[in-house]
XYZ file of C-alpha atoms in Angstrom:
713
model
C -44.044 93.574 73.447
C -40.811 91.360 73.757
C -38.957 89.272 70.906
C -39.763 86.221 71.654
C -42.464 84.667 69.461
C -42.318 87.200 67.175
C -41.362 85.944 63.491
C -38.756 87.727 62.114
C -39.071 89.840 59.161
C -38.518 89.213 56.047
C -35.110 89.657 54.450
C -34.729 91.183 50.927
C -31.993 92.918 48.819
C -31.833 96.448 48.729
C -32.673 98.143 45.479
C -30.158 101.326 44.410
C -29.040 102.966 41.594
C -26.762 101.082 38.858
C -23.647 100.627 39.801
C -24.140 101.290 43.608
C -23.537 99.368 46.148
C -25.991 97.445 47.632
C -26.261 98.201 52.087
C -24.896 95.997 54.601
C -23.763 92.608 54.490
C -25.651 89.711 52.234
C -26.127 86.581 54.477
C -24.189 83.159 54.063
C -21.747 85.867 52.271
C -17.911 86.453 53.892
C -18.118 90.114 55.018
C -16.034 92.068 52.727
C -12.871 93.786 54.489
C -13.681 97.608 54.070
C -11.221 99.115 51.618
C -10.604 95.739 49.646
C -12.043 95.684 45.937
C -14.497 92.803 45.242
C -12.300 90.136 42.413
C -13.947 90.546 39.132
C -16.007 87.355 37.286
C -13.461 85.582 35.266
C -15.496 84.842 32.024
C -12.627 83.256 30.092
C -11.810 79.303 31.133
C -8.337 78.302 33.155
C -5.780 76.146 30.978
C -5.671 72.480 31.567
C -2.790 70.703 32.618
C -0.307 69.453 30.207
C -0.203 71.974 27.551
C 0.454 71.617 24.603
C 1.647 67.795 24.264
C -2.109 66.676 25.771
C -3.073 68.774 22.599
C -0.531 67.094 20.878
C -1.432 63.402 21.590
C -5.184 64.328 20.792
C -4.595 65.289 17.621
C -2.435 62.368 17.269
C -5.076 59.787 18.355
C -7.024 61.604 16.129
C -4.880 60.562 13.282
C -4.960 57.098 14.345
C -7.856 55.710 14.651
C -9.368 57.891 11.172
C -6.511 55.395 10.100
C -7.523 51.723 12.048
C -11.206 52.431 11.252
C -10.298 53.710 7.411
C -8.255 50.290 7.547
C -10.340 48.316 9.092
C -12.957 48.981 6.538
C -10.935 48.394 3.862
C -9.665 45.230 5.838
C -13.527 44.003 6.022
C -14.140 44.997 2.432
C -11.574 42.686 0.821
C -12.574 39.457 3.390
C -16.331 39.898 2.633
C -15.176 40.406 -1.310
C -13.308 37.125 -0.630
C -15.944 35.331 0.810
C -18.191 36.324 -1.539
C -15.832 35.405 -4.640
C -15.311 32.048 -3.657
C -19.541 31.587 -2.357
C -19.797 32.079 -5.644
C -17.493 29.101 -6.955
C -18.526 26.627 -4.272
C -20.550 23.282 -5.918
C -23.809 21.581 -4.565
C -23.021 20.003 -1.589
C -23.313 16.279 -3.035
C -20.248 17.043 -5.840
C -18.219 17.484 -3.680
C -18.267 13.761 -2.079
C -16.063 11.992 -3.729
C -12.684 13.805 -4.776
C -10.085 11.050 -5.531
C -7.887 11.566 -8.101
C -7.663 7.921 -8.816
C -10.072 4.679 -8.905
C -9.291 1.796 -6.755
C -8.966 -2.293 -7.632
C -10.805 -4.688 -5.246
C -9.098 -8.185 -5.317
C -11.431 -10.808 -4.978
C -9.629 -14.626 -3.786
C -11.571 -17.439 -5.741
C -13.760 -17.707 -3.518
C -15.269 -14.259 -3.969
C -13.780 -12.816 -0.088
C -12.100 -9.734 -0.787
C -7.847 -10.334 0.410
C -6.463 -7.024 -1.316
C -6.940 -3.088 -1.950
C -5.141 -0.622 -4.109
C -5.389 2.898 -5.462
C -7.795 4.538 -4.006
C -10.697 3.415 -2.459
C -13.792 4.719 -2.120
C -16.478 2.777 0.282
C -19.448 5.155 -0.925
C -20.614 8.708 0.272
C -21.631 8.601 3.925
C -23.093 12.109 6.251
C -23.046 13.110 9.686
C -26.205 11.568 9.532
C -25.738 8.883 8.566
C -22.298 6.719 10.304
C -22.144 5.603 13.905
C -22.237 8.835 16.425
C -19.343 7.381 18.107
C -17.502 8.163 14.888
C -19.298 11.520 14.457
C -18.243 12.364 18.171
C -14.680 11.221 17.834
C -13.917 13.437 14.787
C -15.071 16.526 16.151
C -13.530 15.167 19.669
C -10.525 15.471 18.087
C -10.096 18.003 15.573
C -12.348 20.717 16.418
C -13.353 20.313 19.878
C -15.867 24.228 19.014
C -17.061 22.728 15.461
C -20.794 23.726 15.821
C -20.099 27.650 17.939
C -17.156 29.463 15.501
C -18.547 30.518 12.316
C -15.308 28.495 10.504
C -11.892 30.162 11.669
C -11.835 29.349 15.316
C -9.709 32.312 16.338
C -9.030 31.242 20.080
C -7.676 27.329 18.399
C -5.499 29.597 16.565
C -3.604 32.077 19.183
C -3.127 28.450 21.149
C -1.696 26.273 18.335
C 0.724 29.770 17.540
C 1.610 29.379 21.213
C 2.140 25.443 21.567
C 3.992 26.095 18.457
C 6.174 28.840 19.377
C 7.211 27.387 23.099
C 7.891 24.159 20.986
C 10.415 26.279 19.562
C 9.158 26.129 15.595
C 7.623 28.962 13.749
C 4.395 30.423 14.454
C 2.219 28.254 11.478
C 5.183 25.266 11.839
C 3.330 22.229 13.746
C 0.188 22.695 14.658
C -2.316 25.258 12.652
C -5.140 25.681 14.483
C -7.297 24.555 11.677
C -11.121 23.737 12.258
C -12.812 21.131 10.692
C -13.975 23.738 7.900
C -10.729 25.184 7.192
C -9.546 21.392 6.926
C -12.388 20.942 4.137
C -10.961 23.516 2.382
C -8.109 21.679 2.301
C -8.808 18.982 0.691
C -10.671 21.273 -1.886
C -7.700 22.526 -2.329
C -10.076 25.983 -2.719
C -12.279 24.390 -5.291
C -9.382 23.798 -7.654
C -8.818 21.020 -9.947
C -5.770 19.110 -10.947
C -4.800 20.664 -14.695
C -2.448 18.766 -16.927
C -1.667 21.926 -18.494
C -1.277 24.058 -15.308
C 0.710 21.365 -13.250
C 3.687 19.798 -13.526
C 2.093 16.430 -11.924
C -0.329 15.240 -9.570
C 2.210 15.478 -6.925
C 3.000 18.638 -7.237
C -0.446 19.796 -7.152
C -1.395 18.107 -4.221
C 2.219 19.478 -2.752
C 0.220 23.147 -3.836
C -2.683 22.341 -2.297
C -0.637 21.194 1.336
C 1.225 24.676 1.619
C 1.135 26.065 5.069
C 2.015 29.913 3.806
C 0.781 32.725 5.554
C -1.184 33.369 2.116
C -2.064 30.159 2.037
C -3.998 30.083 5.584
C -5.888 33.585 4.646
C -6.749 31.707 1.488
C -8.041 29.293 3.759
C -9.914 31.589 6.445
C -11.480 33.088 3.742
C -13.104 29.704 1.806
C -13.785 28.424 4.848
C -15.788 30.936 5.776
C -18.292 31.049 2.489
C -18.520 27.439 2.871
C -20.393 28.362 6.192
C -22.257 30.589 4.422
C -23.056 28.316 1.538
C -23.461 24.573 4.102
C -24.717 23.543 6.478
C -22.608 22.119 9.598
C -23.489 18.402 9.048
C -22.492 19.276 5.393
C -19.401 20.385 6.092
C -18.785 17.447 8.134
C -20.581 15.152 5.873
C -17.750 16.502 2.801
C -14.744 16.028 5.248
C -15.699 12.351 6.215
C -15.999 11.724 2.806
C -12.352 13.083 1.118
C -9.952 12.396 4.100
C -7.531 9.897 3.691
C -7.706 7.711 6.350
C -4.273 5.604 5.655
C -4.534 2.370 4.145
C -5.360 3.461 0.504
C -9.027 4.144 1.883
C -10.454 7.800 1.063
C -13.409 7.937 3.177
C -14.922 6.874 6.861
C -16.450 4.175 4.757
C -13.602 3.059 2.903
C -11.417 3.033 6.017
C -14.368 0.874 8.189
C -14.758 -1.478 5.251
C -10.941 -1.551 5.435
C -9.970 -2.300 8.925
C -12.912 -3.974 10.187
C -14.354 -5.376 7.390
C -18.175 -3.111 8.972
C -19.640 -0.236 7.243
C -18.811 3.249 8.877
C -22.630 3.058 10.440
C -21.838 0.481 12.727
C -18.536 0.988 14.480
C -18.396 1.353 17.793
C -16.225 3.443 20.272
C -12.859 1.596 20.124
C -13.131 1.277 16.534
C -14.731 5.283 15.966
C -11.610 6.209 18.238
C -8.899 4.694 16.285
C -10.196 6.147 12.592
C -10.791 9.623 14.261
C -6.810 9.065 15.656
C -6.270 8.450 11.734
C -6.374 11.598 10.831
C -3.634 12.862 12.260
C -0.820 10.823 10.364
C -3.017 7.726 8.460
C 0.269 6.545 6.726
C 2.058 6.084 9.864
C -1.210 4.854 12.311
C -2.588 3.016 9.724
C -3.424 -0.372 11.928
C -2.138 -2.390 8.504
C 1.441 -1.104 9.428
C 0.881 -0.816 13.600
C -1.523 -2.188 15.341
C -0.037 -1.251 18.360
C 0.701 2.575 17.686
C -2.950 2.890 16.157
C -4.764 1.689 19.637
C -2.273 3.347 21.547
C -3.632 6.691 19.165
C -7.021 5.743 19.626
C -6.975 5.806 23.347
C -6.219 9.405 23.798
C -9.017 9.912 21.268
C -11.454 8.475 24.071
C -9.668 10.762 26.785
C -10.535 13.997 24.164
C -14.355 11.962 24.239
C -14.967 11.620 27.642
C -13.410 14.590 28.407
C -16.421 16.431 26.157
C -18.776 14.670 27.982
C -19.445 11.852 24.258
C -19.080 8.732 26.554
C -19.597 8.138 30.092
C -16.340 6.979 32.104
C -17.233 3.328 31.682
C -18.390 3.546 28.344
C -14.120 5.060 28.012
C -13.066 2.280 30.042
C -14.697 -0.242 28.364
C -13.989 0.659 24.461
C -9.476 1.337 25.829
C -10.429 -2.704 27.686
C -11.405 -3.654 24.295
C -9.528 -1.994 22.208
C -10.550 -2.536 17.864
C -8.754 -5.116 16.433
C -8.083 -5.541 12.532
C -10.917 -7.741 10.524
C -9.939 -11.065 8.937
C -9.077 -10.200 5.890
C -7.126 -6.727 7.084
C -5.533 -8.934 9.463
C -3.931 -11.293 7.040
C -3.529 -9.048 4.123
C -2.885 -11.843 2.293
C -1.216 -11.957 -0.828
C 0.727 -9.154 -1.097
C 3.054 -10.649 -3.463
C 0.013 -11.846 -5.534
C -1.791 -8.421 -6.185
C 1.356 -6.517 -6.785
C 2.244 -8.970 -9.685
C -1.823 -8.726 -10.728
C -1.236 -4.267 -10.631
C 2.140 -4.910 -12.490
C 0.919 -7.121 -15.224
C -2.280 -6.066 -15.795
C -3.431 -3.036 -18.173
C -2.469 0.515 -16.126
C -5.855 1.615 -17.483
C -7.771 -0.986 -15.567
C -5.126 -0.929 -12.567
C -2.442 1.533 -11.523
C -3.796 4.806 -13.523
C -7.960 3.892 -13.298
C -10.517 6.869 -12.886
C -13.048 4.130 -11.919
C -13.552 1.443 -8.862
C -12.030 -2.068 -10.507
C -13.131 -4.605 -9.328
C -11.360 -8.063 -10.405
C -11.474 -11.689 -9.344
C -8.092 -13.464 -8.441
C -7.042 -17.241 -8.623
C -5.249 -17.101 -5.157
C -6.406 -19.491 -2.624
C -6.700 -18.375 1.148
C -5.540 -21.403 2.121
C -2.561 -22.239 -0.208
C -1.592 -18.539 0.056
C -1.575 -19.201 4.142
C 0.424 -22.584 3.414
C 3.146 -20.774 1.658
C 3.770 -18.374 4.361
C 3.996 -20.584 6.770
C 5.830 -23.232 5.641
C 8.236 -20.720 4.555
C 7.974 -18.631 8.195
C 8.583 -21.817 9.387
C 11.976 -23.268 8.211
C 13.749 -19.998 8.331
C 13.312 -19.987 12.365
C 14.592 -23.861 12.802
C 16.411 -24.533 10.003
C 18.574 -21.227 9.337
C 21.005 -19.304 11.651
C 19.668 -16.420 13.125
C 20.685 -13.063 11.703
C 20.858 -14.418 7.766
C 19.685 -12.468 5.258
C 18.888 -15.072 3.015
C 15.821 -14.645 0.489
C 12.976 -16.784 -0.542
C 10.299 -17.016 -2.963
C 6.995 -19.548 -3.361
C 4.840 -20.348 -6.267
C 2.256 -22.675 -6.246
C -0.171 -23.806 -9.371
C -2.712 -25.494 -10.796
C -1.765 -27.256 -13.713
C -3.580 -24.942 -16.607
C -1.698 -22.150 -15.365
C -3.654 -20.159 -12.467
C -1.415 -19.219 -9.996
C -2.764 -20.295 -5.909
C -0.057 -18.799 -3.868
C 2.874 -16.297 -4.066
C 5.352 -15.471 -1.869
C 7.803 -13.183 -3.269
C 10.309 -12.820 0.291
C 10.341 -13.472 4.195
C 8.746 -10.358 4.474
C 4.941 -11.835 4.281
C 2.757 -8.567 5.088
C 4.550 -6.243 2.781
C 3.253 -4.767 -0.501
C 5.196 -2.468 -2.935
C 8.005 -4.265 -2.434
C 10.635 -6.464 -4.621
C 8.918 -10.026 -5.299
C 11.212 -11.923 -6.152
C 9.166 -15.204 -7.018
C 8.544 -12.610 -10.083
C 11.102 -10.025 -10.832
C 14.531 -11.864 -9.911
C 16.268 -13.473 -12.713
C 18.461 -16.104 -11.598
C 20.678 -18.706 -13.384
C 18.550 -22.140 -12.978
C 20.628 -24.478 -12.424
C 20.050 -28.229 -13.022
C 16.321 -27.746 -12.869
C 16.964 -26.835 -16.199
C 17.635 -30.630 -16.674
C 13.933 -31.935 -17.439
C 13.538 -29.848 -20.792
C 16.461 -31.556 -22.145
C 14.823 -34.636 -21.505
C 11.569 -33.652 -22.751
C 13.314 -32.694 -25.974
C 14.605 -36.490 -25.984
C 11.547 -38.004 -25.254
C 9.783 -35.936 -28.100
C 12.338 -37.331 -30.208
C 11.626 -40.757 -29.707
C 13.907 -41.721 -26.786
C 12.910 -43.525 -23.928
C 13.596 -43.314 -19.929
C 15.510 -46.414 -20.157
C 17.958 -45.247 -22.719
C 21.984 -45.155 -21.050
C 24.057 -42.435 -21.157
C 28.286 -43.036 -20.385
C 28.704 -40.987 -17.608
C 31.983 -40.088 -18.537
C 34.569 -37.280 -19.136
C 34.359 -35.077 -22.227
C 36.168 -31.890 -23.548
C 34.208 -29.505 -26.030
C 35.745 -27.559 -28.250
C 33.426 -24.289 -28.087
C 33.822 -21.216 -30.506
C 35.034 -17.876 -28.687
C 36.299 -20.190 -25.422
C 38.366 -22.429 -25.937
C 37.946 -26.317 -24.660
C 35.204 -26.710 -21.727
C 35.156 -30.293 -19.373
C 31.856 -30.534 -17.711
C 32.033 -32.656 -14.013
C 29.391 -33.945 -11.722
C 28.668 -32.183 -8.475
C 30.157 -34.986 -7.103
C 33.921 -34.627 -8.545
C 33.155 -38.814 -10.343
C 31.620 -40.243 -13.270
C 28.488 -42.936 -12.773
C 29.210 -44.666 -15.784
C 26.598 -46.001 -18.191
C 23.240 -45.122 -16.994
C 19.837 -44.337 -18.161
C 18.138 -41.321 -18.437
C 15.690 -41.929 -15.119
C 18.907 -42.321 -12.944
C 21.303 -39.531 -14.760
C 18.005 -37.031 -13.608
C 17.467 -38.403 -10.584
C 20.537 -38.307 -9.535
C 21.328 -34.684 -11.880
C 24.464 -36.373 -13.723
C 26.086 -32.803 -15.372
C 27.753 -34.584 -18.259
C 25.146 -37.057 -19.585
C 22.627 -33.812 -19.483
C 25.328 -32.458 -22.094
C 25.393 -35.166 -24.197
C 21.991 -35.418 -24.645
C 21.601 -32.034 -25.592
C 24.261 -31.994 -27.394
C 22.896 -35.154 -29.534
C 19.493 -33.980 -29.928
C 20.403 -30.693 -30.495
C 20.906 -27.483 -28.284
C 18.529 -25.415 -30.270
C 15.850 -27.771 -30.213
C 16.152 -27.754 -26.664
C 16.050 -23.999 -26.582
C 12.762 -24.439 -28.225
C 11.423 -26.462 -26.188
C 12.426 -24.586 -23.241
C 11.059 -21.175 -25.025
C 7.466 -22.892 -25.792
C 7.301 -24.106 -22.555
C 6.555 -20.643 -21.658
C 10.555 -19.906 -21.099
C 11.195 -16.723 -21.921
C 14.243 -15.094 -21.023
C 17.319 -15.179 -23.258
C 18.349 -18.577 -22.625
C 21.733 -19.862 -22.981
C 23.753 -20.275 -26.807
C 26.865 -22.376 -25.586
C 26.438 -26.417 -24.456
C 25.806 -24.889 -21.055
C 22.394 -24.391 -21.789
C 21.731 -28.350 -20.768
C 23.450 -27.459 -16.761
C 20.794 -24.151 -16.687
C 23.264 -21.629 -17.612
C 20.233 -19.674 -18.522
C 18.818 -17.036 -15.859
C 14.838 -17.574 -15.302
C 12.184 -16.195 -12.616
C 10.395 -18.862 -9.967
C 7.167 -18.428 -12.068
C 8.068 -18.744 -15.327
C 9.746 -21.918 -13.959
C 6.640 -22.850 -12.469
C 4.479 -22.542 -14.684
C 7.277 -24.610 -17.152
C 6.767 -27.171 -14.929
C 3.004 -27.188 -14.264
C 3.707 -27.722 -18.232
C 4.907 -30.874 -17.967
C 1.759 -31.881 -15.173
C -0.908 -30.741 -17.788
C 0.681 -33.659 -20.835
C 2.792 -31.605 -22.686
C 1.309 -28.583 -23.551
C 2.268 -24.947 -22.320
C 1.102 -22.720 -19.911
C 0.842 -19.197 -19.213
C 0.408 -18.598 -15.430
C -2.348 -16.421 -14.894
C -4.371 -14.819 -11.732
C -7.360 -13.143 -13.302
C -10.288 -14.664 -13.536
C -12.218 -12.007 -14.513
C -12.132 -7.922 -13.983
C -15.243 -5.285 -14.595
C -16.467 -2.122 -13.272
C -17.658 -1.774 -9.777
C -21.243 -2.418 -10.236
C -21.650 -3.497 -13.396
C -22.709 -7.959 -14.588
C -20.059 -7.344 -17.965
C -16.404 -8.232 -17.502
C -14.002 -5.901 -19.075
C -11.330 -9.123 -18.846
C -12.380 -13.292 -19.178
C -9.660 -15.745 -18.646
C -10.846 -19.205 -18.502
C -7.659 -21.195 -18.413
C -4.002 -20.293 -19.264
C -3.169 -23.357 -20.903
C -1.687 -22.557 -24.550
C -0.016 -24.554 -27.138
C 1.070 -28.480 -27.019
C 4.703 -28.163 -26.844
C 5.360 -32.514 -26.799
C 3.536 -35.516 -27.053
C 1.046 -36.624 -23.915
C 2.770 -39.746 -24.142
C 6.722 -37.675 -23.670
C 4.945 -35.688 -21.149
C 4.481 -39.037 -19.186
C 7.831 -40.581 -19.064
C 9.179 -37.596 -18.403
C 7.005 -37.218 -15.199
C 8.392 -41.012 -14.053
C 11.937 -40.084 -14.589
C 11.042 -36.819 -12.211
C 9.235 -38.433 -9.995
C 12.439 -40.718 -9.513
C 13.905 -37.674 -8.267
C 11.861 -37.396 -5.143
C 11.753 -41.550 -4.711
C 15.168 -42.047 -5.295
C 16.931 -39.272 -6.109
C 18.286 -36.019 -5.144
C 14.999 -34.806 -4.001
C 14.409 -36.916 -1.212
C 14.355 -34.420 1.453
C 10.786 -33.404 -0.715
C 8.874 -36.829 -0.291
C 5.345 -36.366 1.109
C 4.418 -39.479 3.260
C 0.725 -39.951 1.869
C 1.069 -39.039 -2.180
C 3.390 -39.271 -5.425
C 5.494 -36.342 -6.158
C 7.983 -34.820 -8.858
C 10.089 -32.630 -9.354
C 14.028 -31.934 -9.827
C 16.479 -30.168 -7.672
C 18.938 -26.752 -9.160
C 21.894 -25.653 -7.713
C 23.876 -23.143 -9.467
C 28.193 -22.809 -9.277
C 29.026 -21.567 -6.359
C 25.468 -22.368 -4.467
C 24.257 -18.664 -5.680
C 20.937 -20.151 -6.131
C 19.296 -23.498 -4.830
C 15.874 -24.520 -6.607
C 13.296 -26.996 -6.392
C 10.136 -28.060 -8.045
C 7.696 -30.232 -8.593
C 4.280 -31.419 -8.527
C 1.858 -33.705 -7.293
C -1.476 -34.924 -9.256
C -2.818 -31.426 -7.713
C -0.903 -28.740 -7.879
C 2.423 -27.229 -8.870
C 5.064 -25.666 -6.635
C 8.316 -23.868 -7.044
C 10.817 -22.619 -4.634
C 14.321 -20.226 -4.692
C 16.573 -19.599 -2.179
C 19.594 -17.800 -2.154
C 20.418 -13.931 -2.020
C 19.900 -10.778 -3.448
C 23.702 -10.121 -3.929
C 24.441 -13.087 -5.201
C 26.660 -14.128 -2.234
C 26.895 -17.527 -2.117
C 24.615 -20.139 -0.038
C 26.950 -22.183 3.076
C 25.816 -25.671 3.188
C 22.555 -25.250 0.711
C 21.788 -27.019 -2.264
C 18.595 -27.402 -4.180
C 17.839 -30.668 -2.662
C 18.039 -29.339 1.368
C 16.159 -26.218 2.363
C 14.676 -25.398 -0.528
C 13.457 -29.328 -1.064
C 12.206 -29.146 2.405
C 10.219 -25.302 2.356
C 8.036 -27.407 -0.937
C 7.633 -30.484 1.485
C 6.294 -27.802 4.095
C 4.367 -26.356 1.555
C 2.623 -29.404 -0.130
C 2.068 -30.996 3.088
C -0.153 -28.184 4.122
C -1.927 -27.371 0.538
C -2.483 -31.225 0.386
C -3.979 -31.871 4.126
C -7.215 -32.000 3.012
C -7.337 -33.290 -0.763
C -7.108 -37.670 -1.261
C -3.838 -38.476 -2.279
C -4.129 -39.159 -5.937
C -1.716 -41.267 -8.401
C 0.633 -38.747 -11.072
C -0.284 -39.317 -14.594
C 3.584 -40.849 -15.642
C 4.077 -43.316 -18.076
C 5.909 -46.318 -16.208
C 8.465 -47.588 -19.448
C 8.117 -51.754 -19.940
C 11.933 -52.810 -19.302
C 13.881 -52.995 -22.623
C 15.189 -56.424 -23.756
C 18.202 -54.507 -24.056
C 19.770 -51.340 -22.660
C 20.015 -48.892 -25.757
C 23.380 -46.554 -25.849
C 23.184 -43.024 -25.875
C 26.956 -42.430 -25.755
C 29.412 -41.707 -27.242
C 31.724 -39.165 -28.730
C 31.386 -35.916 -29.474
C 32.511 -36.377 -32.932
C 29.719 -39.630 -33.133
C 27.058 -36.772 -31.343
C 27.718 -34.543 -34.591
C 27.586 -36.988 -36.748
C 24.397 -38.350 -35.403
C 22.768 -35.007 -35.399
C 23.754 -34.736 -38.622
C 21.983 -37.677 -39.424
C 19.192 -36.790 -37.764
C 19.158 -33.332 -39.766
C 19.405 -34.834 -43.271
C 16.231 -37.170 -42.439
C 14.199 -33.485 -40.967
C 14.834 -34.406 -37.542
C 12.863 -37.223 -36.954
C 12.210 -39.306 -34.524
C 13.758 -42.518 -33.845
């Protein structure tokens, strides 16, 4: 049978005796050459490449890994412990909304409208849900765009901040901090610490410690932030931040800032206003719109771009907000009465103003229209009549006859606070503006405006100083003049004669009783205004003349109370004090002072539609120039000079100060009907009584007056 188609026989291994080789070659294996022994099978693994080096590295890796995971575990436990500790110290959310170290002072004008703020303003607690959505979005877009994603610490933000700081040549923790809103809130809370006078040197030092940027401080802030994220919701954390962040202008929190700058609640701010508020968080003092509105608007434009980029505003909404940037409210823009507000803060008990721990509301005597009139008048005269670059200063006070201060300008810089107030702090020689008190004394003693004094050369021997010979401003002599004429022409020698004859101590007492509290000169130069006084004191003293001869204490507060209380802690219904001279004498003096304006040195203060009275004053070498006067409605005082006592050039009290006075009072009385001055016009005497005489006669006359008790003639 042929092989084709036959099934090949099945091959099987030949079983042989143990240890004997198999007969025949095995399928699939190469034939072994005869005479060669088959190598034995390996029973141990081959040595690996690298040998002992690789093994050593393997050991090092195991050691490092063991160290790392153990250290990581320890660090994790420490972090957990720190977070747990801070978590245990966190108070209720509501307790963290108002953290101001001091209270606030809100000042209202005579109409009840806010015109000034002082202290740490807090408009009331708000929440992330109660403020305008635009404000909430602006803050997140500006301060922490991943606020809703991170657990309190943002590693991406920190890394980016370090990179920026290093690229700008600063240290890794200098400049940009990469802090989240939660971390910033932790800093605002000072990690739960409170000021303790026994532990901290001062509140300023305590606040500086809370703002430290050391690595250790940053680590603690991170732990506190993590604890806050566990205890509070995102909205609660944002709410704390919106209430505690300082936003410039003395405003703490979004509500106070919105009211301070825009005159509206935080719930109603629009995108432009929200962007401006959020922009303040970077540098609240420098960017405050009350300090530099344009700088604040520029920063707001950056915030609007961030809001648009992050989808909080459409392109059209952002463009509209940039086209109409936020502006200040009328009260914030006016910043009326900065000097006035500073005066009240300095003259009211500290525990009610500067150091108050409560929110205080003060109703004041300020008249916003009068304040504006004084500011405009000062600006106009300096722009039109004073050379450009001049450093001469001026001050204005306007008050009612009872001492209620209606307006105050303490210098040429108008939109300021916390600066030197020349109306209340500068004590300057009064010059001839003091003379009305010499004549007030004489009138009180029975002299009349028509009495005659001889204007002639005199020499007085002053103990310890030798002979003194006063002169007139014009260096000539008028001869016999009435008291009215002597005052109108501001003659010096008649004023000295009258002062010496009635007794300079009486003059000192009358002036002091009218409110000139500064030390008054002891010698005969007292009559010529050698003493120093403030503009506020001088204006108050003239108010005493207008009101009929009673002393006046200038005042600016009508009542003071805690915010929300109905009971006033301070109440003031007027500043009129005791009578100094008779009403008849006061009305005679007003007549004499009216002649100063209508016929004498004060002619440039004349008003076109009503009577006015006053007195000019120019000191030696023209270092000070004054005009103080009144109408039937208001008293106003103007001072002009240099802070360093540099003499004025070509300026006397009857010049620029009188013009500033006129411009001020013209505006003040623009809507008031003319009223006559309360003056007593004297009947012409049948024969003028001479009141001159030599110094010897003056002394004898004074001795006689003393012998009879100083009675009136």
